[in-house]
Amino acid sequence: MSTVFRPDRATYIRDHAWMAALAMAGAMAVLWAIGNPHVWTGAVAGLAAVGVRAWYLASEELGHEWRIEDGALHGPGGRRVALDQIERLRPLGSAVQVVTRGGDKHLIKYLADREAVLAAIRQAAGRTL
């Protein structure tokens, strides 16, 4: 039996809404700083950029799956991290960053319950990370 971690669509949408808000504010600030009289176009550009990105990457990002199985964390693209090689786990927004002893970093993204994922990996590894 394996433990599976899948991205959550609602979390994906929420994270992209925050990115859009930041992109909109940033683009408007840049236009204001350079003296552009059409500052509002920054909001349109920021929203469009993040919206297109979210739409384009949704099927790929929401299809990624991580699982704990056979003493390792298995991820998309053939990624495999032995549980005894995990040095550190870091919460990052709705994601969990896995750092190995060799310095490799992997990101398990768009999690509905990040804390549950951290707990499951710690329990499977049998130690505090």
XYZ file of C-alpha atoms in Angstrom:
129
model
C 0.000 0.000 0.000
C 1.272 3.463 -0.828
C 0.414 6.970 0.279
C -0.427 9.265 -2.637
C -0.252 13.072 -2.794
C -2.122 14.809 -5.593
C -2.517 18.511 -6.338
C -5.810 20.160 -5.440
C -7.622 22.140 -8.160
C -9.067 24.707 -5.728
C -5.605 25.317 -4.257
C -4.172 25.675 -7.777
C -6.783 28.315 -8.616
C -6.296 30.146 -5.300
C -2.504 30.233 -5.711
C -2.834 31.606 -9.235
C -5.329 34.236 -8.069
C -2.705 35.458 -5.568
C -0.022 35.427 -8.279
C -2.328 37.444 -10.543
C -2.963 40.016 -7.821
C 0.776 40.430 -7.237
C 1.504 40.598 -10.971
C -1.210 43.212 -11.450
C 0.100 45.375 -8.613
C 3.695 44.989 -9.751
C 2.959 45.874 -13.363
C 0.930 48.910 -12.302
C 3.756 50.041 -9.993
C 6.303 49.794 -12.808
C 4.094 51.783 -15.183
C 3.480 54.418 -12.521
C 7.232 54.623 -11.749
C 8.141 55.240 -15.387
C 5.442 57.878 -15.726
C 3.077 56.015 -18.023
C -0.353 57.733 -17.977
C -2.130 54.382 -18.532
C -1.271 52.653 -15.263
C -4.449 50.562 -15.421
C -3.020 48.580 -18.356
C -0.598 46.969 -15.898
C -3.523 45.307 -14.147
C -4.824 43.923 -17.439
C -1.358 42.684 -18.417
C -0.671 41.040 -15.047
C -4.043 39.308 -15.007
C -3.682 38.133 -18.598
C -0.148 36.818 -18.081
C -0.986 34.770 -15.003
C -4.348 33.668 -16.404
C -2.766 32.326 -19.586
C -0.054 30.588 -17.558
C -2.625 28.990 -15.241
C -4.741 27.774 -18.134
C -1.763 26.478 -20.141
C -0.133 24.565 -17.288
C -3.234 23.303 -15.472
C -3.458 19.862 -17.067
C 0.241 19.205 -16.505
C 0.491 20.544 -12.949
C -2.756 18.942 -11.787
C -1.635 15.603 -13.227
C 1.503 15.362 -11.082
C 1.380 12.701 -8.420
C 3.789 11.895 -5.613
C 3.635 8.683 -3.612
C 5.440 7.024 -0.754
C 6.209 3.457 -1.668
C 9.021 0.935 -1.105
C 10.965 3.235 1.214
C 11.069 6.110 -1.252
C 9.163 9.166 -2.382
C 8.266 8.753 -6.070
C 7.313 11.760 -8.171
C 6.551 12.828 -11.721
C 9.118 12.321 -14.443
C 10.650 9.294 -12.748
C 11.828 11.220 -9.703
C 12.763 8.995 -6.783
C 14.007 10.107 -3.375
C 14.903 7.455 -0.825
C 13.325 8.377 2.516
C 16.656 7.958 4.299
C 18.188 10.542 1.944
C 15.754 13.311 2.882
C 17.601 15.899 4.945
C 14.889 18.513 5.342
C 11.249 19.264 4.610
C 10.113 22.869 4.225
C 6.588 24.219 3.942
C 6.335 26.822 1.149
C 2.858 28.249 0.710
C 0.668 25.364 -0.436
C 3.718 23.240 -1.270
C 6.267 21.062 0.490
C 9.931 21.290 -0.487
C 11.937 18.096 -0.075
C 15.701 18.637 0.273
C 18.003 15.631 0.002
C 21.389 15.058 1.625
C 22.933 15.561 -1.820
C 21.307 18.989 -2.148
C 18.602 18.059 -4.642
C 15.320 19.895 -4.139
C 11.865 18.687 -5.108
C 8.570 20.541 -4.779
C 5.242 18.848 -4.086
C 2.861 21.607 -5.185
C -0.750 22.768 -4.788
C -1.568 20.699 -1.705
C -4.943 21.075 -0.013
C -3.445 19.940 3.320
C 0.267 20.681 3.388
C 0.585 19.725 7.065
C -0.831 16.247 6.432
C 1.737 15.687 3.681
C 4.567 16.814 5.967
C 3.321 14.457 8.688
C 2.972 11.511 6.292
C 6.513 11.905 4.941
C 7.933 12.299 8.455
C 6.080 9.211 9.641
C 7.203 7.150 6.626
C 10.814 8.287 7.150
C 10.511 7.380 10.833
C 12.135 10.581 12.020
C 11.686 14.293 12.458
C 12.790 16.233 9.376
